[in-house]
Amino acid sequence: MRDKIFAIDRISQRQKVSNISENDIDVIGLARKDEEVCIEMFYVRNSKMIGRDHYIFKGLEDEEDSEIISSFIKQYYMGRTILPNKIMIKEEIEDKDAIEMLLTESAGRKVEIKTPQKGEKLKFVEMAENNALITLQNKEKDKYNILAELKHVLNLEKLPRKIECYDISNLSGTNMVAGMCVMQDGIIKKEMARRFKIKEVVGQDDPACMEEVVTRRLRHSVPILNEDKPNGFGELPDVIFADGGITQIHAIQQAIRNVNKEIEQKQKKKHRINRKR
C-alpha cells in the first residue's frame, strides 16, 4: 500500500509539472521541524521533473527562512557551470540581485531567481515545501522505530529516550580520560558531550576508570547527592552503553550500585537529623 501511495504521488507530481511552461527550472522548498531544517529541490527539464534531492540542516533556529535559502543557493550553485534558467523559491531574499549576477556570470547566460505569487508555479513551490516537511516527519518516524526496536531487544519497560555512551582512552597507559556522548530522542546532542579526567584510579585499569566516571556522572542527576545544585547533565539516562566488553558492563553495574548505596545512606542520615529536631 505504501508503494502504491508513493507511486500515485509521483504521478500527481508529473501531472502538475506538465502544466508548467518553463523548460529549465529548479524549485526550492523549505520546511522546519524541531531543531531541523529540510530543503527540498525539484529539477524540471522540458516540463518534466527529472529528479529531486533533499538536504537536512541543524542549528539554524535563529535564522529566517529567507536567510537560509539565500545561503543555500550561494553554496549549492557557486562554482557550477551547468545551471537552470530559473530558480523558484517561496519568498524574496535580500541579496537576490547580487546572486543572480554571480550565477549569470558563472553560466554565461541569464539566470533568474523567481518568487511566484499565484498559479501552477506557486503550487509547485508549495509542493516542494510539503515534500520537505514529509521528509522531516518520516525521519522522525524512523527515529521512533529504531528506539522502539531497541526497547524490544533490550526488554525495556519504556522507550530509551535518553542514551549515554562511554569510552575510556589513554596515552601510552597514562593520562586516562573518559568520553561521554548523549543521544536524546534519537538525536545526538553534541552540547551534552563530556570528557572526564580520571581522578581516583592509578595506572591503566579501564573497568575501574569506567566505574569511577559513571559513578561521578550519575551523582550529578540525583538531587539528594548533588545538594539540588544545577548541573549540565540533565536527567538520568534510560540506557548506558560502553565500549570494552563485559568487564565494562560490570563496572557500570557497580557504579549504579554505588550511587544507590549513597542515596540510601543520605536518606538515613537525613531521617536521623529530622528525628533529632
JSON list of N, CA and C in Angstrom, two decimals, residues 209-248:
[
{"chain": "A", "resi": 209, "resn": "CYS", "atom": "N", "xyz": [38.24, 2.69, 35.88]},
{"chain": "A", "resi": 209, "resn": "CYS", "atom": "CA", "xyz": [38.01, 4.05, 35.38]},
{"chain": "A", "resi": 209, "resn": "CYS", "atom": "C", "xyz": [36.54, 4.23, 34.99]},
{"chain": "A", "resi": 210, "resn": "MET", "atom": "N", "xyz": [35.98, 3.22, 34.35]},
{"chain": "A", "resi": 210, "resn": "MET", "atom": "CA", "xyz": [34.58, 3.29, 33.95]},
{"chain": "A", "resi": 210, "resn": "MET", "atom": "C", "xyz": [33.67, 3.41, 35.17]},
{"chain": "A", "resi": 211, "resn": "GLU", "atom": "N", "xyz": [33.96, 2.63, 36.21]},
{"chain": "A", "resi": 211, "resn": "GLU", "atom": "CA", "xyz": [33.17, 2.69, 37.43]},
{"chain": "A", "resi": 211, "resn": "GLU", "atom": "C", "xyz": [33.24, 4.08, 38.05]},
{"chain": "A", "resi": 212, "resn": "GLU", "atom": "N", "xyz": [34.45, 4.64, 38.10]},
{"chain": "A", "resi": 212, "resn": "GLU", "atom": "CA", "xyz": [34.61, 5.98, 38.69]},
{"chain": "A", "resi": 212, "resn": "GLU", "atom": "C", "xyz": [33.82, 7.02, 37.91]},
{"chain": "A", "resi": 213, "resn": "VAL", "atom": "N", "xyz": [33.97, 7.01, 36.60]},
{"chain": "A", "resi": 213, "resn": "VAL", "atom": "CA", "xyz": [33.35, 8.04, 35.77]},
{"chain": "A", "resi": 213, "resn": "VAL", "atom": "C", "xyz": [31.82, 7.97, 35.81]},
{"chain": "A", "resi": 214, "resn": "VAL", "atom": "N", "xyz": [31.27, 6.77, 35.68]},
{"chain": "A", "resi": 214, "resn": "VAL", "atom": "CA", "xyz": [29.81, 6.63, 35.67]},
{"chain": "A", "resi": 214, "resn": "VAL", "atom": "C", "xyz": [29.24, 6.97, 37.06]},
{"chain": "A", "resi": 215, "resn": "THR", "atom": "N", "xyz": [29.95, 6.59, 38.11]},
{"chain": "A", "resi": 215, "resn": "THR", "atom": "CA", "xyz": [29.50, 6.95, 39.45]},
{"chain": "A", "resi": 215, "resn": "THR", "atom": "C", "xyz": [29.45, 8.48, 39.60]},
{"chain": "A", "resi": 216, "resn": "ARG", "atom": "N", "xyz": [30.51, 9.15, 39.18]},
{"chain": "A", "resi": 216, "resn": "ARG", "atom": "CA", "xyz": [30.54, 10.61, 39.28]},
{"chain": "A", "resi": 216, "resn": "ARG", "atom": "C", "xyz": [29.43, 11.25, 38.44]},
{"chain": "A", "resi": 217, "resn": "ARG", "atom": "N", "xyz": [29.25, 10.72, 37.25]},
{"chain": "A", "resi": 217, "resn": "ARG", "atom": "CA", "xyz": [28.23, 11.31, 36.38]},
{"chain": "A", "resi": 217, "resn": "ARG", "atom": "C", "xyz": [26.82, 11.14, 36.96]},
{"chain": "A", "resi": 218, "resn": "LEU", "atom": "N", "xyz": [26.48, 9.95, 37.46]},
{"chain": "A", "resi": 218, "resn": "LEU", "atom": "CA", "xyz": [25.14, 9.69, 37.97]},
{"chain": "A", "resi": 218, "resn": "LEU", "atom": "C", "xyz": [24.82, 10.57, 39.18]},
{"chain": "A", "resi": 219, "resn": "ARG", "atom": "N", "xyz": [25.83, 10.85, 40.00]},
{"chain": "A", "resi": 219, "resn": "ARG", "atom": "CA", "xyz": [25.61, 11.71, 41.16]},
{"chain": "A", "resi": 219, "resn": "ARG", "atom": "C", "xyz": [25.03, 13.07, 40.77]},
{"chain": "A", "resi": 220, "resn": "HIS", "atom": "N", "xyz": [25.46, 13.58, 39.62]},
{"chain": "A", "resi": 220, "resn": "HIS", "atom": "CA", "xyz": [25.03, 14.92, 39.19]},
{"chain": "A", "resi": 220, "resn": "HIS", "atom": "C", "xyz": [23.53, 15.01, 38.97]},
{"chain": "A", "resi": 221, "resn": "SER", "atom": "N", "xyz": [22.88, 13.89, 38.65]},
{"chain": "A", "resi": 221, "resn": "SER", "atom": "CA", "xyz": [21.45, 13.92, 38.35]},
{"chain": "A", "resi": 221, "resn": "SER", "atom": "C", "xyz": [20.59, 13.44, 39.51]},
{"chain": "A", "resi": 222, "resn": "VAL", "atom": "N", "xyz": [21.20, 13.23, 40.68]},
{"chain": "A", "resi": 222, "resn": "VAL", "atom": "CA", "xyz": [20.45, 12.80, 41.86]},
{"chain": "A", "resi": 222, "resn": "VAL", "atom": "C", "xyz": [20.46, 13.96, 42.86]},
{"chain": "A", "resi": 223, "resn": "PRO", "atom": "N", "xyz": [19.31, 14.64, 43.03]},
{"chain": "A", "resi": 223, "resn": "PRO", "atom": "CA", "xyz": [19.27, 15.85, 43.88]},
{"chain": "A", "resi": 223, "resn": "PRO", "atom": "C", "xyz": [19.84, 15.66, 45.27]},
{"chain": "A", "resi": 224, "resn": "ILE", "atom": "N", "xyz": [19.53, 14.54, 45.92]},
{"chain": "A", "resi": 224, "resn": "ILE", "atom": "CA", "xyz": [19.97, 14.34, 47.30]},
{"chain": "A", "resi": 224, "resn": "ILE", "atom": "C", "xyz": [21.50, 14.21, 47.40]},
{"chain": "A", "resi": 225, "resn": "LEU", "atom": "N", "xyz": [22.14, 13.78, 46.31]},
{"chain": "A", "resi": 225, "resn": "LEU", "atom": "CA", "xyz": [23.61, 13.66, 46.28]},
{"chain": "A", "resi": 225, "resn": "LEU", "atom": "C", "xyz": [24.27, 14.92, 45.74]},
{"chain": "A", "resi": 226, "resn": "ASN", "atom": "N", "xyz": [23.49, 15.71, 45.01]},
{"chain": "A", "resi": 226, "resn": "ASN", "atom": "CA", "xyz": [24.02, 16.90, 44.36]},
{"chain": "A", "resi": 226, "resn": "ASN", "atom": "C", "xyz": [23.64, 18.17, 45.09]},
{"chain": "A", "resi": 227, "resn": "GLU", "atom": "N", "xyz": [22.97, 18.02, 46.23]},
{"chain": "A", "resi": 227, "resn": "GLU", "atom": "CA", "xyz": [22.52, 19.15, 47.04]},
{"chain": "A", "resi": 227, "resn": "GLU", "atom": "C", "xyz": [21.67, 20.13, 46.23]},
{"chain": "A", "resi": 228, "resn": "ASP", "atom": "N", "xyz": [20.89, 19.56, 45.30]},
{"chain": "A", "resi": 228, "resn": "ASP", "atom": "CA", "xyz": [19.97, 20.35, 44.46]},
{"chain": "A", "resi": 228, "resn": "ASP", "atom": "C", "xyz": [20.66, 21.44, 43.66]},
{"chain": "A", "resi": 229, "resn": "LYS", "atom": "N", "xyz": [21.97, 21.28, 43.41]},
{"chain": "A", "resi": 229, "resn": "LYS", "atom": "CA", "xyz": [22.68, 22.27, 42.61]},
{"chain": "A", "resi": 229, "resn": "LYS", "atom": "C", "xyz": [22.39, 22.05, 41.12]},
{"chain": "A", "resi": 230, "resn": "PRO", "atom": "N", "xyz": [22.33, 23.13, 40.32]},
{"chain": "A", "resi": 230, "resn": "PRO", "atom": "CA", "xyz": [22.13, 22.97, 38.88]},
{"chain": "A", "resi": 230, "resn": "PRO", "atom": "C", "xyz": [23.30, 22.17, 38.29]},
{"chain": "A", "resi": 231, "resn": "ASN", "atom": "N", "xyz": [22.99, 21.33, 37.31]},
{"chain": "A", "resi": 231, "resn": "ASN", "atom": "CA", "xyz": [24.06, 20.57, 36.66]},
{"chain": "A", "resi": 231, "resn": "ASN", "atom": "C", "xyz": [23.82, 20.52, 35.17]},
{"chain": "A", "resi": 232, "resn": "GLY", "atom": "N", "xyz": [24.88, 20.29, 34.44]},
{"chain": "A", "resi": 232, "resn": "GLY", "atom": "CA", "xyz": [24.79, 20.28, 32.98]},
{"chain": "A", "resi": 232, "resn": "GLY", "atom": "C", "xyz": [24.51, 18.91, 32.39]},
{"chain": "A", "resi": 233, "resn": "PHE", "atom": "N", "xyz": [24.16, 17.95, 33.24]},
{"chain": "A", "resi": 233, "resn": "PHE", "atom": "CA", "xyz": [23.96, 16.58, 32.76]},
{"chain": "A", "resi": 233, "resn": "PHE", "atom": "C", "xyz": [22.48, 16.25, 32.52]},
{"chain": "A", "resi": 234, "resn": "GLY", "atom": "N", "xyz": [21.58, 17.04, 33.08]},
{"chain": "A", "resi": 234, "resn": "GLY", "atom": "CA", "xyz": [20.17, 16.77, 32.88]},
{"chain": "A", "resi": 234, "resn": "GLY", "atom": "C", "xyz": [19.71, 15.54, 33.64]},
{"chain": "A", "resi": 235, "resn": "GLU", "atom": "N", "xyz": [18.64, 14.94, 33.15]},
{"chain": "A", "resi": 235, "resn": "GLU", "atom": "CA", "xyz": [18.05, 13.78, 33.80]},
{"chain": "A", "resi": 235, "resn": "GLU", "atom": "C", "xyz": [18.92, 12.53, 33.63]},
{"chain": "A", "resi": 236, "resn": "LEU", "atom": "N", "xyz": [18.62, 11.53, 34.42]},
{"chain": "A", "resi": 236, "resn": "LEU", "atom": "CA", "xyz": [19.35, 10.27, 34.32]},
{"chain": "A", "resi": 236, "resn": "LEU", "atom": "C", "xyz": [19.07, 9.59, 32.99]},
{"chain": "A", "resi": 237, "resn": "PRO", "atom": "N", "xyz": [20.04, 8.86, 32.46]},
{"chain": "A", "resi": 237, "resn": "PRO", "atom": "CA", "xyz": [19.82, 8.17, 31.18]},
{"chain": "A", "resi": 237, "resn": "PRO", "atom": "C", "xyz": [18.90, 6.97, 31.35]},
{"chain": "A", "resi": 238, "resn": "ASP", "atom": "N", "xyz": [18.23, 6.59, 30.27]},
{"chain": "A", "resi": 238, "resn": "ASP", "atom": "CA", "xyz": [17.42, 5.37, 30.27]},
{"chain": "A", "resi": 238, "resn": "ASP", "atom": "C", "xyz": [18.28, 4.15, 29.98]},
{"chain": "A", "resi": 239, "resn": "VAL", "atom": "N", "xyz": [19.34, 4.35, 29.21]},
{"chain": "A", "resi": 239, "resn": "VAL", "atom": "CA", "xyz": [20.26, 3.25, 28.85]},
{"chain": "A", "resi": 239, "resn": "VAL", "atom": "C", "xyz": [21.67, 3.80, 28.83]},
{"chain": "A", "resi": 240, "resn": "ILE", "atom": "N", "xyz": [22.61, 2.98, 29.26]},
{"chain": "A", "resi": 240, "resn": "ILE", "atom": "CA", "xyz": [24.03, 3.31, 29.19]},
{"chain": "A", "resi": 240, "resn": "ILE", "atom": "C", "xyz": [24.74, 2.25, 28.35]},
{"chain": "A", "resi": 241, "resn": "PHE", "atom": "N", "xyz": [25.49, 2.69, 27.35]},
{"chain": "A", "resi": 241, "resn": "PHE", "atom": "CA", "xyz": [26.31, 1.79, 26.55]},
{"chain": "A", "resi": 241, "resn": "PHE", "atom": "C", "xyz": [27.78, 2.09, 26.82]},
{"chain": "A", "resi": 242, "resn": "ALA", "atom": "N", "xyz": [28.62, 1.05, 26.68]},
{"chain": "A", "resi": 242, "resn": "ALA", "atom": "CA", "xyz": [30.05, 1.24, 26.90]},
{"chain": "A", "resi": 242, "resn": "ALA", "atom": "C", "xyz": [30.84, 0.42, 25.90]},
{"chain": "A", "resi": 243, "resn": "ASP", "atom": "N", "xyz": [31.98, 0.95, 25.50]},
{"chain": "A", "resi": 243, "resn": "ASP", "atom": "CA", "xyz": [32.90, 0.23, 24.62]},
{"chain": "A", "resi": 243, "resn": "ASP", "atom": "C", "xyz": [33.90, -0.52, 25.50]},
{"chain": "A", "resi": 244, "resn": "GLY", "atom": "N", "xyz": [34.08, -1.83, 25.26]},
{"chain": "A", "resi": 244, "resn": "GLY", "atom": "CA", "xyz": [35.09, -2.54, 26.04]},
{"chain": "A", "resi": 244, "resn": "GLY", "atom": "C", "xyz": [34.69, -3.91, 26.54]},
{"chain": "A", "resi": 245, "resn": "GLY", "atom": "N", "xyz": [33.46, -4.33, 26.28]},
{"chain": "A", "resi": 245, "resn": "GLY", "atom": "CA", "xyz": [33.09, -5.69, 26.64]},
{"chain": "A", "resi": 245, "resn": "GLY", "atom": "C", "xyz": [32.43, -5.82, 28.00]},
{"chain": "A", "resi": 246, "resn": "ILE", "atom": "N", "xyz": [32.32, -7.09, 28.45]},
{"chain": "A", "resi": 246, "resn": "ILE", "atom": "CA", "xyz": [31.55, -7.41, 29.64]},
{"chain": "A", "resi": 246, "resn": "ILE", "atom": "C", "xyz": [32.13, -6.81, 30.92]},
{"chain": "A", "resi": 247, "resn": "THR", "atom": "N", "xyz": [33.47, -6.65, 30.97]},
{"chain": "A", "resi": 247, "resn": "THR", "atom": "CA", "xyz": [34.06, -6.06, 32.18]},
{"chain": "A", "resi": 247, "resn": "THR", "atom": "C", "xyz": [33.62, -4.61, 32.37]},
{"chain": "A", "resi": 248, "resn": "GLN", "atom": "N", "xyz": [33.41, -3.90, 31.26]},
{"chain": "A", "resi": 248, "resn": "GLN", "atom": "CA", "xyz": [32.93, -2.52, 31.36]},
{"chain": "A", "resi": 248, "resn": "GLN", "atom": "C", "xyz": [31.47, -2.49, 31.81]}
]
